[in-house]
PDB file of C-alpha atoms in Angstrom:
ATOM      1  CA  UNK A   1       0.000   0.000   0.000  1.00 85.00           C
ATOM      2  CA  UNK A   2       1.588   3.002  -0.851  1.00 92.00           C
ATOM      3  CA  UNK A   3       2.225   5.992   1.767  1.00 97.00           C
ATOM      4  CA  UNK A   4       1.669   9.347   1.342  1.00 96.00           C
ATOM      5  CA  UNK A   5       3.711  12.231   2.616  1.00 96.00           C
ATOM      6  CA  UNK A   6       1.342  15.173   4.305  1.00 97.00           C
ATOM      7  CA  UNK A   7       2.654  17.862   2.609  1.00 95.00           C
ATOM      8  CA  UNK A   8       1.865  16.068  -0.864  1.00 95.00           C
ATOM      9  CA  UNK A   9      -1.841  17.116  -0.256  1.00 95.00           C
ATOM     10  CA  UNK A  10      -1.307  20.854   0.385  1.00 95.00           C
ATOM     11  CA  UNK A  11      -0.457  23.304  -2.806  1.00 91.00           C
ATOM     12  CA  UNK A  12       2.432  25.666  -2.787  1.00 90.00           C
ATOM     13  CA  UNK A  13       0.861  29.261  -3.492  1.00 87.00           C
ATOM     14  CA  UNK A  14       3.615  31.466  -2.517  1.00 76.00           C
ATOM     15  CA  UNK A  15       7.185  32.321  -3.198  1.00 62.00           C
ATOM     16  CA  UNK A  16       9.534  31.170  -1.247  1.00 54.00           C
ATOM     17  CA  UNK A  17      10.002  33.317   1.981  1.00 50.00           C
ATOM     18  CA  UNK A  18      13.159  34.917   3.538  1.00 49.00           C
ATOM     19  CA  UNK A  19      12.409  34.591   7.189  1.00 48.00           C
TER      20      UNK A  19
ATOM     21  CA  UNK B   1      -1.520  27.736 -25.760  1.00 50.00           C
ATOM     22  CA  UNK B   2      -2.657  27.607 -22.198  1.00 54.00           C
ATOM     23  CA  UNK B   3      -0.930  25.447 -19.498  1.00 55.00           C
ATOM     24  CA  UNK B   4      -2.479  22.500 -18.817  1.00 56.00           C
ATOM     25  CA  UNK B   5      -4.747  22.363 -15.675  1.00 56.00           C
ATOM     26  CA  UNK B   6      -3.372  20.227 -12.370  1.00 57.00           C
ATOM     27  CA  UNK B   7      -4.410  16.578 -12.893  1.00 60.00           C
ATOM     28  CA  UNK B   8      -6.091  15.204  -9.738  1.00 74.00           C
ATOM     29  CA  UNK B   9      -3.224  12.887  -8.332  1.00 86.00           C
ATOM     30  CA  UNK B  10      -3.855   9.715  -6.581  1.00 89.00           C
ATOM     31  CA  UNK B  11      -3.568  10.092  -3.020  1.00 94.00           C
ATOM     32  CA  UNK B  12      -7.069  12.416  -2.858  1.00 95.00           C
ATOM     33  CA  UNK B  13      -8.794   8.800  -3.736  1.00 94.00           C
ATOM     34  CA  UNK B  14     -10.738   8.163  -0.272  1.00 95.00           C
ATOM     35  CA  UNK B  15      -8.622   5.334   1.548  1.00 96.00           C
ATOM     36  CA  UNK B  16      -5.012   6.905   0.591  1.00 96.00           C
ATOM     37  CA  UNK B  17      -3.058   6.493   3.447  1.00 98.00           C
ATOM     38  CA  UNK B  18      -1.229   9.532   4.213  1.00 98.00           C
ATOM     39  CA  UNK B  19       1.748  10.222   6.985  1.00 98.00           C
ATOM     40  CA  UNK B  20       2.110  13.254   8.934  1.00 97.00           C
ATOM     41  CA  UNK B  21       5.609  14.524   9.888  1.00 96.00           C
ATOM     42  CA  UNK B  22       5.539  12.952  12.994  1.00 96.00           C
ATOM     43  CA  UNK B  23       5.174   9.585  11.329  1.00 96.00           C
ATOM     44  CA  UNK B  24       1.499   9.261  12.459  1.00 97.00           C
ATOM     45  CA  UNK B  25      -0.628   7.201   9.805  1.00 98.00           C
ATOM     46  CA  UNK B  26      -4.090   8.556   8.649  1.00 98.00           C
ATOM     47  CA  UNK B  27      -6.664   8.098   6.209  1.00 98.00           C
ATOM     48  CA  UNK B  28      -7.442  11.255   3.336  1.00 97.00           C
ATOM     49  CA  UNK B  29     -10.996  11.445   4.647  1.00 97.00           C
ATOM     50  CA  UNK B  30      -9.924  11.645   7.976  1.00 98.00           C
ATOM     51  CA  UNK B  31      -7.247  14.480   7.658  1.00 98.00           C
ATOM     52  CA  UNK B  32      -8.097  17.428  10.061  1.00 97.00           C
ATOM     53  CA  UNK B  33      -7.233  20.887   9.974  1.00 97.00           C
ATOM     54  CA  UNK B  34      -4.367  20.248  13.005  1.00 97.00           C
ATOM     55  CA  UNK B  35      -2.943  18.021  11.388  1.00 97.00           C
ATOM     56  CA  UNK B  36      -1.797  20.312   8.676  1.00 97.00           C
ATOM     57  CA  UNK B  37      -0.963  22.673  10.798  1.00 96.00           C
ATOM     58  CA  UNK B  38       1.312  20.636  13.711  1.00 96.00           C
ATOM     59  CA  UNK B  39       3.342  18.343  10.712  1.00 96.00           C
ATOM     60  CA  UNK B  40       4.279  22.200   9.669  1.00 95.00           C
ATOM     61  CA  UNK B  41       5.145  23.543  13.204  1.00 94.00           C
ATOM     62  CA  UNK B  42       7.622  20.098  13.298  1.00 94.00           C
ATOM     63  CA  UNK B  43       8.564  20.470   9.954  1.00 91.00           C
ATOM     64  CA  UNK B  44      12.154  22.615   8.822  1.00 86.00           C
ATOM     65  CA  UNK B  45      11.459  23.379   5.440  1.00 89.00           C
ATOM     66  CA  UNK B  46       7.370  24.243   5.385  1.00 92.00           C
ATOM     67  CA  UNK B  47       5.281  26.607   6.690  1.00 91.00           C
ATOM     68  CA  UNK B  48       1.318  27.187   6.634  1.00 93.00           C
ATOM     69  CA  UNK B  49       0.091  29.483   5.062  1.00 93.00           C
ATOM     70  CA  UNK B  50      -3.388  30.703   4.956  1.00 95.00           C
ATOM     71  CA  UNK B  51      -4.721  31.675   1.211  1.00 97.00           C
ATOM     72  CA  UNK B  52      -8.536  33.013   0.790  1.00 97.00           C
ATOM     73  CA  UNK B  53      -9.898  32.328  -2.045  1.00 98.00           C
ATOM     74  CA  UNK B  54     -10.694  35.873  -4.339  1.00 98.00           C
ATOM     75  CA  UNK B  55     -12.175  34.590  -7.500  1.00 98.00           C
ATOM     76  CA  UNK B  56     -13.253  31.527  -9.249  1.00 98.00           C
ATOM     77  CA  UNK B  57     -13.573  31.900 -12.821  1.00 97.00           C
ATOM     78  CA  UNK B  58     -14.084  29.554 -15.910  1.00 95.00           C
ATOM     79  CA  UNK B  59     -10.740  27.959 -17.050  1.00 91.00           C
ATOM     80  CA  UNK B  60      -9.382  27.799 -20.494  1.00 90.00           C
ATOM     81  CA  UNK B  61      -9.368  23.796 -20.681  1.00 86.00           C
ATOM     82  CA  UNK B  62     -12.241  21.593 -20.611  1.00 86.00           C
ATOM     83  CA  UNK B  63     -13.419  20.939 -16.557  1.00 91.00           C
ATOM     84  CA  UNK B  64     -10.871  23.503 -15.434  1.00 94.00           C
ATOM     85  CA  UNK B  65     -10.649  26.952 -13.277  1.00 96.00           C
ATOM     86  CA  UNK B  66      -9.130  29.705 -12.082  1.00 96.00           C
ATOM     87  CA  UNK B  67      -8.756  30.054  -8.613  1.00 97.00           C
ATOM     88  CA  UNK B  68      -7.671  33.198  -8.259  1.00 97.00           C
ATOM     89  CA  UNK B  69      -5.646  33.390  -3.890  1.00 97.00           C
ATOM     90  CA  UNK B  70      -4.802  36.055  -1.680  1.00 96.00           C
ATOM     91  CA  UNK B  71      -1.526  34.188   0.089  1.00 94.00           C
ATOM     92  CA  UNK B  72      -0.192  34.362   3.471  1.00 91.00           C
ATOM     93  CA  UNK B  73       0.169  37.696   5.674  1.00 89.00           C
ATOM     94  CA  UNK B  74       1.250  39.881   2.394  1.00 90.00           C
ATOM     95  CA  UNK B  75      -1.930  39.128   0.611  1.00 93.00           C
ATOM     96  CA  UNK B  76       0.176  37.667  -2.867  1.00 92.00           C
ATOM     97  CA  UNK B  77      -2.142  37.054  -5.400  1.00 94.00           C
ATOM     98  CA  UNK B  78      -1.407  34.154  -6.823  1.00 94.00           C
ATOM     99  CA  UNK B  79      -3.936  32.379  -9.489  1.00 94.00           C
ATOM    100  CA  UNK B  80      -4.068  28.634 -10.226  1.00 93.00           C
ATOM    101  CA  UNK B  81      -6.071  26.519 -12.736  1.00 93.00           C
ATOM    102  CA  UNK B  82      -7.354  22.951 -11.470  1.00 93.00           C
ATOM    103  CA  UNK B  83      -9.953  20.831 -12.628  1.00 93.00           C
ATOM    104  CA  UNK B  84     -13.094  21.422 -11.224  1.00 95.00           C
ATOM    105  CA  UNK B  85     -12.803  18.442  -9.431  1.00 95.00           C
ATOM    106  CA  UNK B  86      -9.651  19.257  -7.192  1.00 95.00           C
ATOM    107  CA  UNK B  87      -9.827  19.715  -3.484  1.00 96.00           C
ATOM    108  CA  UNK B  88      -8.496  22.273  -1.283  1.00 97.00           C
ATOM    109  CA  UNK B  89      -8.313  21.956   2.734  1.00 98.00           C
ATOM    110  CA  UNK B  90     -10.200  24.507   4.263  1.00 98.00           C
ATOM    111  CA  UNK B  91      -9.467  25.903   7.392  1.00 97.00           C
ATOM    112  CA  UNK B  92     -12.434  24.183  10.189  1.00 93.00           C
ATOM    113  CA  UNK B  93     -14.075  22.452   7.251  1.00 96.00           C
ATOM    114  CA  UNK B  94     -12.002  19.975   5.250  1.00 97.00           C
ATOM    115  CA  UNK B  95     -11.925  19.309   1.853  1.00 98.00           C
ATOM    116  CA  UNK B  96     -13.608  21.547  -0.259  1.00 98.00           C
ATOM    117  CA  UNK B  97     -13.753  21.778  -4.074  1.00 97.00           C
ATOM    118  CA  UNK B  98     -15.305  23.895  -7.036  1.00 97.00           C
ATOM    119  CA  UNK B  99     -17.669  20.701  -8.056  1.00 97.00           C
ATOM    120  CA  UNK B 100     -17.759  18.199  -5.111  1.00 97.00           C
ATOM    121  CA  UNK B 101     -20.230  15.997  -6.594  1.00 97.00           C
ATOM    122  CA  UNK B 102     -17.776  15.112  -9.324  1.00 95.00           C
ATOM    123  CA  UNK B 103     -14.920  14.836  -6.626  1.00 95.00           C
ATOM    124  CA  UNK B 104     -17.372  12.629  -4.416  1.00 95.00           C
ATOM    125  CA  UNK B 105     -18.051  10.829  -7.714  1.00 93.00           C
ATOM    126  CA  UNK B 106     -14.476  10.166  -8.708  1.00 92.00           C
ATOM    127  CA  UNK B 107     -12.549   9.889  -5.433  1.00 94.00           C
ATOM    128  CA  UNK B 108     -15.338   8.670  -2.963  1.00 94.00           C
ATOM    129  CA  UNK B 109     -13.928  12.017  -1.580  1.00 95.00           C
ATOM    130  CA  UNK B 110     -16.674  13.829   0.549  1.00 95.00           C
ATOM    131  CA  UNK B 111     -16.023  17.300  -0.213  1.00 95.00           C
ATOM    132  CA  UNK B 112     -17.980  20.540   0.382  1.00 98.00           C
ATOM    133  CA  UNK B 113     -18.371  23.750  -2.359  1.00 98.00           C
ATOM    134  CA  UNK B 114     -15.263  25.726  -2.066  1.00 98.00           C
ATOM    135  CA  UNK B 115     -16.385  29.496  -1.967  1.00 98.00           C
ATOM    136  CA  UNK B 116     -14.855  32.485  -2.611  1.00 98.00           C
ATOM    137  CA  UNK B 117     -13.786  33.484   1.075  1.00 98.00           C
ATOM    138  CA  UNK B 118     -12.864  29.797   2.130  1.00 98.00           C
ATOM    139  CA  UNK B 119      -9.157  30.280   3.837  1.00 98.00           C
ATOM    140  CA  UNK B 120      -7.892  26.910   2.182  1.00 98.00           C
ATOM    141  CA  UNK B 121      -4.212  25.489   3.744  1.00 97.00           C
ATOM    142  CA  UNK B 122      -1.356  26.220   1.640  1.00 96.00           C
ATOM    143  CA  UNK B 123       2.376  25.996   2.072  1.00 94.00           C
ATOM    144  CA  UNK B 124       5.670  27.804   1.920  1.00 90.00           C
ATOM    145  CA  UNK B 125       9.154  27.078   1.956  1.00 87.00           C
ATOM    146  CA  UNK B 126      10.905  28.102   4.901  1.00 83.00           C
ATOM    147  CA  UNK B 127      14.152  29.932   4.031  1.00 73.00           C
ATOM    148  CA  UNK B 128      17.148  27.387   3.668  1.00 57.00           C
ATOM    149  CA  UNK B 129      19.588  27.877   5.891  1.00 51.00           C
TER     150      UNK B 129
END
């Protein structure tokens, strides 16, 4: 059965930050 | 010609089984909004980011939109086009999509209408260090 990272699920919308 | 819309990938078929960053196992269907958000807090490289949805508009392909964001604490606007059929995880409601009768229909995926004003869970990359 395959496994699934989390963040896989969620779209990136924004740039990449520089916190 | 226009980009191609995101294809629904496989894991937003009901049953995927899905890990959160501390390993935990879960079902899709059963994701909750704190999950999300504490695999982020123990995560090094992603943050949360809340995006509203602006606008929904007709896409340029067949089945497809525009979802048109405001992004994180700077308000980016950032537009996307998805089949109708793709789900977004709203903030206190779960998954949510433009037509969730076709995502119930072709994921088993209970979904409710995404709106414009849903706050749907998005993520960033951290800065590398």
């Amino acid at each position: 059965v395959p496994v699934f990272p989390w963040h896989s699920l969620v779209p990136f919308l924004a740039p990449t930050q520089s916190d | 010609s226009p980009p191609s819309p995101v294809a629904l990938p496989p894991f937003f078929m009901r049953g995927s089984i899905i890990q959160l960053a501390d390993g935990e196992l879960k079902r899709v269907e059963d994701l909750k909004t704190e999950d999300f958000i504490q695999s982020a807090e123990i995560s090094n490289e992603l943050k949360i980011d809340s995006s509203t949805v602006e606008r929904i508009d007709t896409g340029q392909s067949p089945n497809a939109v525009v979802i048109q964001f405001s992004v994180g604490e700077l308000k980016a606007q950032v537009c996307v086009e998805v089949l109708v059929e793709y789900p977004f995880f709203v903030f206190g409601q779960g998954w949510s999509s433009c037509c969730p009768d076709r995502t119930t229909q072709l994921f088993e995926l209970s979904c409710a209408k995404l709106c414009v004003g849903d706050v749907c869970v998005s993520l960033t990359l951290r800065s590398l260090k």
